[in-house]
PDB file of C-alpha atoms in Angstrom:
ATOM      1  CA  UNK A1074     -64.609  45.825  39.474  1.00  0.00           C
ATOM      2  CA  UNK A1075     -61.747  48.304  39.142  1.00  0.00           C
ATOM      3  CA  UNK A1076     -59.760  46.540  41.873  1.00  0.00           C
ATOM      4  CA  UNK A1077     -60.084  43.171  40.154  1.00  0.00           C
ATOM      5  CA  UNK A1078     -59.156  44.660  36.778  1.00  0.00           C
ATOM      6  CA  UNK A1079     -55.986  46.213  38.274  1.00  0.00           C
ATOM      7  CA  UNK A1080     -55.020  42.911  39.878  1.00  0.00           C
ATOM      8  CA  UNK A1081     -55.534  41.115  36.570  1.00  0.00           C
ATOM      9  CA  UNK A1082     -53.316  43.623  34.774  1.00  0.00           C
ATOM     10  CA  UNK A1083     -50.586  43.223  37.440  1.00  0.00           C
ATOM     11  CA  UNK A1084     -50.727  39.421  37.207  1.00  0.00           C
ATOM     12  CA  UNK A1085     -50.514  39.565  33.416  1.00  0.00           C
ATOM     13  CA  UNK A1086     -47.535  41.907  33.600  1.00  0.00           C
ATOM     14  CA  UNK A1087     -45.725  39.644  36.077  1.00  0.00           C
ATOM     15  CA  UNK A1088     -46.368  36.612  33.865  1.00  0.00           C
ATOM     16  CA  UNK A1089     -44.878  38.393  30.853  1.00  0.00           C
ATOM     17  CA  UNK A1090     -41.789  39.368  32.849  1.00  0.00           C
ATOM     18  CA  UNK A1091     -41.443  35.801  34.127  1.00  0.00           C
ATOM     19  CA  UNK A1092     -41.648  34.406  30.602  1.00  0.00           C
ATOM     20  CA  UNK A1093     -39.067  36.886  29.386  1.00  0.00           C
ATOM     21  CA  UNK A1094     -36.755  35.915  32.242  1.00  0.00           C
ATOM     22  CA  UNK A1095     -37.159  32.185  31.467  1.00  0.00           C
ATOM     23  CA  UNK A1096     -36.429  32.814  27.767  1.00  0.00           C
ATOM     24  CA  UNK A1097     -33.345  34.815  28.745  1.00  0.00           C
ATOM     25  CA  UNK A1098     -32.065  31.931  30.896  1.00  0.00           C
ATOM     26  CA  UNK A1099     -32.696  29.369  28.149  1.00  0.00           C
ATOM     27  CA  UNK A1100     -30.899  31.450  25.530  1.00  0.00           C
ATOM     28  CA  UNK A1101     -27.929  31.873  27.872  1.00  0.00           C
ATOM     29  CA  UNK A1102     -27.837  28.148  28.553  1.00  0.00           C
ATOM     30  CA  UNK A1103     -27.921  27.331  24.824  1.00  0.00           C
ATOM     31  CA  UNK A1104     -25.089  29.779  24.228  1.00  0.00           C
ATOM     32  CA  UNK A1105     -22.978  28.161  26.938  1.00  0.00           C
ATOM     33  CA  UNK A1106     -23.636  24.649  25.563  1.00  0.00           C
ATOM     34  CA  UNK A1107     -22.736  25.795  22.046  1.00  0.00           C
ATOM     35  CA  UNK A1108     -19.456  27.337  23.206  1.00  0.00           C
ATOM     36  CA  UNK A1109     -18.616  24.169  25.154  1.00  0.00           C
ATOM     37  CA  UNK A1110     -19.220  21.983  22.065  1.00  0.00           C
ATOM     38  CA  UNK A1111     -17.021  24.287  19.976  1.00  0.00           C
ATOM     39  CA  UNK A1112     -14.262  23.984  22.571  1.00  0.00           C
ATOM     40  CA  UNK A1113     -14.574  20.169  22.535  1.00  0.00           C
ATOM     41  CA  UNK A1114     -14.336  20.146  18.725  1.00  0.00           C
ATOM     42  CA  UNK A1115     -11.236  22.334  18.884  1.00  0.00           C
ATOM     43  CA  UNK A1116      -9.640  19.990  21.444  1.00  0.00           C
ATOM     44  CA  UNK A1117     -10.458  16.910  19.355  1.00  0.00           C
ATOM     45  CA  UNK A1118      -9.199  18.463  16.114  1.00  0.00           C
ATOM     46  CA  UNK A1119      -5.995  19.628  17.783  1.00  0.00           C
ATOM     47  CA  UNK A1120      -5.073  16.008  18.568  1.00  0.00           C
ATOM     48  CA  UNK A1121      -4.345  15.402  14.875  1.00  0.00           C
ATOM     49  CA  UNK A1122      -1.833  17.419  12.903  1.00  0.00           C
ATOM     50  CA  UNK A1123      -2.231  18.560   9.318  1.00  0.00           C
ATOM     51  CA  UNK A1124      -0.480  15.497   7.896  1.00  0.00           C
ATOM     52  CA  UNK A1125      -2.851  13.173   9.775  1.00  0.00           C
ATOM     53  CA  UNK A1126      -5.888  14.975   8.397  1.00  0.00           C
ATOM     54  CA  UNK A1127      -4.510  14.880   4.845  1.00  0.00           C
ATOM     55  CA  UNK A1128      -3.817  11.162   5.186  1.00  0.00           C
ATOM     56  CA  UNK A1129      -7.369  10.581   6.421  1.00  0.00           C
ATOM     57  CA  UNK A1130      -8.733  12.399   3.366  1.00  0.00           C
ATOM     58  CA  UNK A1131      -6.549  10.387   0.980  1.00  0.00           C
ATOM     59  CA  UNK A1132      -7.573   7.111   2.608  1.00  0.00           C
ATOM     60  CA  UNK A1133     -11.271   8.002   2.407  1.00  0.00           C
ATOM     61  CA  UNK A1134     -10.839   8.982  -1.235  1.00  0.00           C
ATOM     62  CA  UNK A1135      -9.107   5.656  -1.978  1.00  0.00           C
ATOM     63  CA  UNK A1136     -11.863   3.621  -0.298  1.00  0.00           C
ATOM     64  CA  UNK A1137     -14.694   5.533  -1.991  1.00  0.00           C
ATOM     65  CA  UNK A1138     -13.082   5.668  -5.420  1.00  0.00           C
ATOM     66  CA  UNK A1139     -14.382   3.542  -8.294  1.00  0.00           C
ATOM     67  CA  UNK A1140     -11.340   2.390 -10.255  1.00  0.00           C
ATOM     68  CA  UNK A1141     -11.610   1.229 -13.891  1.00  0.00           C
ATOM     69  CA  UNK A1142      -9.353  -1.803 -13.401  1.00  0.00           C
ATOM     70  CA  UNK A1143      -9.754  -4.621 -10.912  1.00  0.00           C
ATOM     71  CA  UNK A1144      -7.912  -7.502  -9.251  1.00  0.00           C
ATOM     72  CA  UNK A1145     -10.497 -10.278  -9.236  1.00  0.00           C
ATOM     73  CA  UNK A1146      -8.739 -13.018  -7.297  1.00  0.00           C
ATOM     74  CA  UNK A1147      -5.527 -13.864  -5.449  1.00  0.00           C
ATOM     75  CA  UNK A1148      -4.812 -17.530  -4.759  1.00  0.00           C
ATOM     76  CA  UNK A1149      -1.904 -18.835  -2.680  1.00  0.00           C
ATOM     77  CA  UNK A1150      -0.578 -22.390  -2.995  1.00  0.00           C
ATOM     78  CA  UNK A1151       2.284 -24.049  -1.150  1.00  0.00           C
ATOM     79  CA  UNK A1152       4.891 -22.548  -3.482  1.00  0.00           C
ATOM     80  CA  UNK A1153       3.197 -20.034  -5.799  1.00  0.00           C
ATOM     81  CA  UNK A1154       0.714 -17.137  -6.006  1.00  0.00           C
ATOM     82  CA  UNK A1155      -1.777 -16.584  -8.817  1.00  0.00           C
ATOM     83  CA  UNK A1156      -3.197 -13.105  -9.420  1.00  0.00           C
ATOM     84  CA  UNK A1157      -6.189 -12.738 -11.746  1.00  0.00           C
ATOM     85  CA  UNK A1158      -7.474  -9.371 -12.927  1.00  0.00           C
ATOM     86  CA  UNK A1159      -8.475  -7.008 -15.697  1.00  0.00           C
ATOM     87  CA  UNK A1160      -7.071  -3.595 -16.702  1.00  0.00           C
ATOM     88  CA  UNK A1161      -9.059  -1.021 -18.647  1.00  0.00           C
ATOM     89  CA  UNK A1162      -7.744   1.824 -20.788  1.00  0.00           C
ATOM     90  CA  UNK A1163      -4.784   2.643 -22.988  1.00  0.00           C
ATOM     91  CA  UNK A1164      -1.158   2.831 -21.948  1.00  0.00           C
ATOM     92  CA  UNK A1165       1.343   0.734 -20.051  1.00  0.00           C
ATOM     93  CA  UNK A1166      -0.040  -1.205 -17.095  1.00  0.00           C
ATOM     94  CA  UNK A1167       1.749  -3.085 -14.350  1.00  0.00           C
ATOM     95  CA  UNK A1168       0.773  -5.503 -11.622  1.00  0.00           C
ATOM     96  CA  UNK A1169       2.188  -4.022  -8.428  1.00  0.00           C
ATOM     97  CA  UNK A1170       3.070  -5.921  -5.274  1.00  0.00           C
ATOM     98  CA  UNK A1171       2.496  -3.986  -2.048  1.00  0.00           C
ATOM     99  CA  UNK A1172       4.209  -5.468   1.039  1.00  0.00           C
ATOM    100  CA  UNK A1173       2.835  -4.668   4.527  1.00  0.00           C
ATOM    101  CA  UNK A1174       5.312  -1.852   5.159  1.00  0.00           C
ATOM    102  CA  UNK A1175       4.117   0.179   2.131  1.00  0.00           C
ATOM    103  CA  UNK A1176       0.944   2.287   2.036  1.00  0.00           C
ATOM    104  CA  UNK A1177      -1.075   1.907  -1.147  1.00  0.00           C
ATOM    105  CA  UNK A1178      -2.213   5.540  -0.970  1.00  0.00           C
ATOM    106  CA  UNK A1179       1.366   6.871  -0.822  1.00  0.00           C
ATOM    107  CA  UNK A1180       3.059   4.928  -3.616  1.00  0.00           C
ATOM    108  CA  UNK A1181       4.484   7.102  -6.388  1.00  0.00           C
ATOM    109  CA  UNK A1182       6.671   4.407  -7.908  1.00  0.00           C
ATOM    110  CA  UNK A1183       5.747   0.778  -7.290  1.00  0.00           C
ATOM    111  CA  UNK A1184       9.011  -0.953  -6.282  1.00  0.00           C
ATOM    112  CA  UNK A1185       7.892  -4.472  -7.221  1.00  0.00           C
ATOM    113  CA  UNK A1186       5.879  -4.814 -10.415  1.00  0.00           C
ATOM    114  CA  UNK A1187       5.251  -7.037 -13.426  1.00  0.00           C
ATOM    115  CA  UNK A1188       4.309  -5.635 -16.842  1.00  0.00           C
ATOM    116  CA  UNK A1189       0.842  -6.543 -18.088  1.00  0.00           C
ATOM    117  CA  UNK A1190       0.678  -7.339 -21.789  1.00  0.00           C
ATOM    118  CA  UNK A1191      -3.019  -8.237 -21.944  1.00  0.00           C
ATOM    119  CA  UNK A1192      -6.170  -6.591 -20.613  1.00  0.00           C
ATOM    120  CA  UNK A1193      -7.320  -9.772 -18.890  1.00  0.00           C
ATOM    121  CA  UNK A1194      -4.487 -11.543 -17.123  1.00  0.00           C
ATOM    122  CA  UNK A1195      -3.633 -14.456 -14.870  1.00  0.00           C
ATOM    123  CA  UNK A1196      -0.092 -14.274 -13.519  1.00  0.00           C
ATOM    124  CA  UNK A1197       1.636 -16.949 -11.451  1.00  0.00           C
ATOM    125  CA  UNK A1198       4.606 -15.919  -9.293  1.00  0.00           C
ATOM    126  CA  UNK A1199       6.836 -17.659  -6.769  1.00  0.00           C
ATOM    127  CA  UNK A1200       5.381 -17.446  -3.295  1.00  0.00           C
ATOM    128  CA  UNK A1201       8.769 -17.051  -1.594  1.00  0.00           C
ATOM    129  CA  UNK A1202      11.385 -14.570  -2.751  1.00  0.00           C
ATOM    130  CA  UNK A1203      14.619 -13.324  -1.188  1.00  0.00           C
ATOM    131  CA  UNK A1204      14.735  -9.601  -0.493  1.00  0.00           C
ATOM    132  CA  UNK A1205      17.432  -7.813   1.482  1.00  0.00           C
ATOM    133  CA  UNK A1206      18.682 -11.083   2.949  1.00  0.00           C
ATOM    134  CA  UNK A1207      15.216 -12.231   4.064  1.00  0.00           C
ATOM    135  CA  UNK A1208      13.152 -15.022   2.514  1.00  0.00           C
ATOM    136  CA  UNK A1209       9.905 -13.096   2.126  1.00  0.00           C
ATOM    137  CA  UNK A1210       6.498 -14.799   1.946  1.00  0.00           C
ATOM    138  CA  UNK A1211       4.335 -12.994  -0.625  1.00  0.00           C
ATOM    139  CA  UNK A1212       1.262 -14.288   1.161  1.00  0.00           C
ATOM    140  CA  UNK A1213       1.610 -11.106   3.250  1.00  0.00           C
ATOM    141  CA  UNK A1214       1.434  -8.779   0.231  1.00  0.00           C
ATOM    142  CA  UNK A1215      -1.543  -7.222  -1.469  1.00  0.00           C
ATOM    143  CA  UNK A1216      -1.754  -6.608  -5.210  1.00  0.00           C
ATOM    144  CA  UNK A1217      -2.953  -3.711  -7.362  1.00  0.00           C
ATOM    145  CA  UNK A1218      -2.802  -2.451 -10.939  1.00  0.00           C
ATOM    146  CA  UNK A1219      -0.764   0.639 -11.799  1.00  0.00           C
ATOM    147  CA  UNK A1220      -0.596   2.656 -14.996  1.00  0.00           C
ATOM    148  CA  UNK A1221       2.807   4.078 -15.835  1.00  0.00           C
ATOM    149  CA  UNK A1222       2.923   7.819 -16.515  1.00  0.00           C
ATOM    150  CA  UNK A1223       5.797  10.251 -17.049  1.00  0.00           C
ATOM    151  CA  UNK A1224       5.743  11.465 -13.444  1.00  0.00           C
ATOM    152  CA  UNK A1225       4.587   8.483 -11.379  1.00  0.00           C
ATOM    153  CA  UNK A1226       2.843   5.126 -11.281  1.00  0.00           C
ATOM    154  CA  UNK A1227      -0.874   5.877 -11.103  1.00  0.00           C
ATOM    155  CA  UNK A1228      -3.066   3.521  -9.078  1.00  0.00           C
ATOM    156  CA  UNK A1229      -5.981   2.295 -11.248  1.00  0.00           C
ATOM    157  CA  UNK A1230      -7.434  -0.450  -9.046  1.00  0.00           C
ATOM    158  CA  UNK A1231      -8.081  -1.220  -5.425  1.00  0.00           C
ATOM    159  CA  UNK A1232      -5.470  -3.424  -3.759  1.00  0.00           C
ATOM    160  CA  UNK A1233      -6.445  -6.991  -2.920  1.00  0.00           C
ATOM    161  CA  UNK A1234      -5.128  -9.500  -0.378  1.00  0.00           C
ATOM    162  CA  UNK A1235      -5.177 -13.273  -0.813  1.00  0.00           C
ATOM    163  CA  UNK A1236      -8.637 -14.844  -1.171  1.00  0.00           C
ATOM    164  CA  UNK A1237      -7.596 -18.490  -1.044  1.00  0.00           C
ATOM    165  CA  UNK A1238      -4.647 -19.783   1.003  1.00  0.00           C
ATOM    166  CA  UNK A1239      -3.209 -23.262   0.889  1.00  0.00           C
ATOM    167  CA  UNK A1240      -3.593 -25.002   4.236  1.00  0.00           C
ATOM    168  CA  UNK A1241      -0.736 -26.997   5.733  1.00  0.00           C
ATOM    169  CA  UNK A1242      -3.159 -29.025   7.819  1.00  0.00           C
ATOM    170  CA  UNK A1243      -6.799 -29.974   7.405  1.00  0.00           C
ATOM    171  CA  UNK A1244      -8.316 -30.476  10.832  1.00  0.00           C
ATOM    172  CA  UNK A1245     -11.658 -32.138  11.357  1.00  0.00           C
ATOM    173  CA  UNK A1246     -14.491 -29.849  12.514  1.00  0.00           C
ATOM    174  CA  UNK A1247     -14.915 -29.486  16.269  1.00  0.00           C
ATOM    175  CA  UNK A1248     -18.357 -30.118  17.721  1.00  0.00           C
ATOM    176  CA  UNK A1249     -19.061 -28.081  20.840  1.00  0.00           C
ATOM    177  CA  UNK A1250     -21.156 -29.699  23.534  1.00  0.00           C
ATOM    178  CA  UNK A1251     -22.531 -26.377  24.796  1.00  0.00           C
ATOM    179  CA  UNK A1252     -22.471 -22.619  24.148  1.00  0.00           C
ATOM    180  CA  UNK A1253     -20.766 -21.867  27.438  1.00  0.00           C
ATOM    181  CA  UNK A1254     -17.070 -20.958  27.278  1.00  0.00           C
ATOM    182  CA  UNK A1255     -14.321 -19.035  29.031  1.00  0.00           C
ATOM    183  CA  UNK A1256     -12.222 -16.157  27.659  1.00  0.00           C
ATOM    184  CA  UNK A1257      -8.595 -15.528  28.582  1.00  0.00           C
ATOM    185  CA  UNK A1258      -7.788 -18.855  30.237  1.00  0.00           C
ATOM    186  CA  UNK A1259      -4.518 -18.612  32.208  1.00  0.00           C
ATOM    187  CA  UNK A1260      -2.330 -20.879  34.316  1.00  0.00           C
ATOM    188  CA  UNK A1261      -3.291 -20.240  37.933  1.00  0.00           C
ATOM    189  CA  UNK A1262      -4.066 -22.131  41.145  1.00  0.00           C
ATOM    190  CA  UNK A1263      -7.632 -22.799  39.953  1.00  0.00           C
ATOM    191  CA  UNK A1264      -6.764 -24.346  36.574  1.00  0.00           C
ATOM    192  CA  UNK A1265      -7.624 -27.810  37.866  1.00  0.00           C
ATOM    193  CA  UNK A1266     -11.227 -26.699  38.451  1.00  0.00           C
ATOM    194  CA  UNK A1267     -12.042 -26.562  34.737  1.00  0.00           C
ATOM    195  CA  UNK A1268     -14.322 -29.598  34.975  1.00  0.00           C
ATOM    196  CA  UNK A1269     -16.492 -27.795  37.530  1.00  0.00           C
ATOM    197  CA  UNK A1270     -17.264 -24.826  35.257  1.00  0.00           C
ATOM    198  CA  UNK A1271     -19.428 -26.687  32.782  1.00  0.00           C
ATOM    199  CA  UNK A1272     -17.723 -25.043  29.789  1.00  0.00           C
ATOM    200  CA  UNK A1273     -16.990 -26.582  26.399  1.00  0.00           C
ATOM    201  CA  UNK A1274     -14.493 -24.048  25.012  1.00  0.00           C
ATOM    202  CA  UNK A1275     -11.875 -21.533  26.091  1.00  0.00           C
ATOM    203  CA  UNK A1276      -9.563 -18.974  24.521  1.00  0.00           C
ATOM    204  CA  UNK A1277      -5.927 -18.394  25.441  1.00  0.00           C
ATOM    205  CA  UNK A1278      -4.235 -15.022  24.872  1.00  0.00           C
ATOM    206  CA  UNK A1279      -0.778 -15.499  23.369  1.00  0.00           C
ATOM    207  CA  UNK A1280       1.402 -12.373  23.749  1.00  0.00           C
ATOM    208  CA  UNK A1281       4.408 -13.179  21.575  1.00  0.00           C
ATOM    209  CA  UNK A1282       6.464 -10.327  23.025  1.00  0.00           C
ATOM    210  CA  UNK A1283       6.389 -12.109  26.398  1.00  0.00           C
ATOM    211  CA  UNK A1284       8.497 -15.015  25.140  1.00  0.00           C
ATOM    212  CA  UNK A1285       9.984 -14.187  21.713  1.00  0.00           C
ATOM    213  CA  UNK A1286      13.072 -12.020  21.147  1.00  0.00           C
ATOM    214  CA  UNK A1287      15.882 -11.427  18.674  1.00  0.00           C
ATOM    215  CA  UNK A1288      18.869 -12.064  20.950  1.00  0.00           C
ATOM    216  CA  UNK A1289      19.551 -15.495  22.501  1.00  0.00           C
ATOM    217  CA  UNK A1290      19.213 -16.144  26.222  1.00  0.00           C
ATOM    218  CA  UNK A1291      19.898 -19.189  28.352  1.00  0.00           C
ATOM    219  CA  UNK A1292      17.269 -21.879  27.836  1.00  0.00           C
ATOM    220  CA  UNK A1293      15.919 -20.448  24.595  1.00  0.00           C
ATOM    221  CA  UNK A1294      14.614 -22.395  21.617  1.00  0.00           C
ATOM    222  CA  UNK A1295      15.833 -21.260  18.182  1.00  0.00           C
ATOM    223  CA  UNK A1296      13.338 -20.808  15.350  1.00  0.00           C
ATOM    224  CA  UNK A1297      14.349 -19.922  11.789  1.00  0.00           C
ATOM    225  CA  UNK A1298      11.853 -17.940   9.694  1.00  0.00           C
ATOM    226  CA  UNK A1299      12.448 -15.933   6.541  1.00  0.00           C
ATOM    227  CA  UNK A1300      16.186 -16.370   6.804  1.00  0.00           C
ATOM    228  CA  UNK A1301      16.327 -14.878  10.314  1.00  0.00           C
ATOM    229  CA  UNK A1302      16.624 -16.595  13.699  1.00  0.00           C
ATOM    230  CA  UNK A1303      14.172 -15.883  16.512  1.00  0.00           C
ATOM    231  CA  UNK A1304      14.444 -17.102  20.096  1.00  0.00           C
ATOM    232  CA  UNK A1305      11.659 -18.454  22.316  1.00  0.00           C
ATOM    233  CA  UNK A1306      11.721 -18.625  26.115  1.00  0.00           C
ATOM    234  CA  UNK A1307      11.170 -22.352  26.727  1.00  0.00           C
ATOM    235  CA  UNK A1308      10.489 -21.878  30.454  1.00  0.00           C
ATOM    236  CA  UNK A1309       7.688 -19.429  29.698  1.00  0.00           C
ATOM    237  CA  UNK A1310       6.194 -21.783  27.112  1.00  0.00           C
ATOM    238  CA  UNK A1311       6.256 -24.733  29.515  1.00  0.00           C
ATOM    239  CA  UNK A1312       4.962 -22.969  32.616  1.00  0.00           C
ATOM    240  CA  UNK A1313       2.447 -20.630  31.011  1.00  0.00           C
ATOM    241  CA  UNK A1314       1.077 -21.788  27.665  1.00  0.00           C
ATOM    242  CA  UNK A1315       1.740 -25.528  27.732  1.00  0.00           C
ATOM    243  CA  UNK A1316       0.453 -25.858  31.293  1.00  0.00           C
ATOM    244  CA  UNK A1317      -2.936 -24.499  30.248  1.00  0.00           C
ATOM    245  CA  UNK A1318      -3.085 -26.586  27.071  1.00  0.00           C
ATOM    246  CA  UNK A1319      -2.110 -29.775  28.871  1.00  0.00           C
ATOM    247  CA  UNK A1320      -4.736 -29.189  31.546  1.00  0.00           C
ATOM    248  CA  UNK A1321      -7.340 -28.571  28.860  1.00  0.00           C
ATOM    249  CA  UNK A1322      -6.249 -31.763  27.080  1.00  0.00           C
ATOM    250  CA  UNK A1323      -7.122 -33.747  30.218  1.00  0.00           C
ATOM    251  CA  UNK A1324     -10.679 -32.493  29.779  1.00  0.00           C
ATOM    252  CA  UNK A1325     -10.644 -32.900  26.007  1.00  0.00           C
ATOM    253  CA  UNK A1326     -13.900 -34.809  26.045  1.00  0.00           C
ATOM    254  CA  UNK A1327     -15.665 -31.494  26.671  1.00  0.00           C
ATOM    255  CA  UNK A1328     -13.156 -28.631  26.375  1.00  0.00           C
ATOM    256  CA  UNK A1329     -11.693 -27.101  23.204  1.00  0.00           C
ATOM    257  CA  UNK A1330      -9.161 -24.306  23.250  1.00  0.00           C
ATOM    258  CA  UNK A1331      -8.378 -21.592  20.728  1.00  0.00           C
ATOM    259  CA  UNK A1332      -5.483 -19.108  20.665  1.00  0.00           C
ATOM    260  CA  UNK A1333      -5.712 -15.328  20.353  1.00  0.00           C
ATOM    261  CA  UNK A1334      -2.422 -13.742  19.320  1.00  0.00           C
ATOM    262  CA  UNK A1335      -1.663 -10.230  20.554  1.00  0.00           C
TER     263      UNK A1335
END
């Protein structure tokens, strides 16, 4: 009996030491994983500088904020823009126009604004306006309400883009014959095999920087927009984009194409 009791005590002691060793390994592994995660967080945070982090905070604050005033609707017609909204509070309020190159979270003084004389307002402005020698389309702007203070123009509403836009053309709805389609259709040696694919739609990627530039070249097409002249490479249009569209038109009884602009 004594021999068996001694063996039992030895086995129990070995088991305890084994468990302690396993726990030691697990704790070491957890420590290594924790240090590695901390290093990854330091690497990720070091990608952004202090200004980037401050801008992120200001943008989050803007999106989460509940402003007292509101722009309810922005409608764009062929020649005008109507902005409907409501301002709350006392003081001097302005409707501010924010073009694409301005950041709504960084505006101290709104450069383009209209004084609001009533709490509830509906203001109609010209859609096109000349600025710095360019005929600017206000369709691209967003609109917000500012309250004038001694130091700055204080934002008191979220900015709003156009809700309704006048359409130059009204195309009839397209009925697809199947769900099958093709993405990124290009002009290649297999373009004539479209009818064998059994598709009813396709998308075409249009990279404007591949054919549009600001200085004229031989064989270019001139295009005037906003008071400035842009130049299009006609050879590229004919041999790349038009070739695909014309081939798709031959199969128009089953194939519809859409454009993706990059």
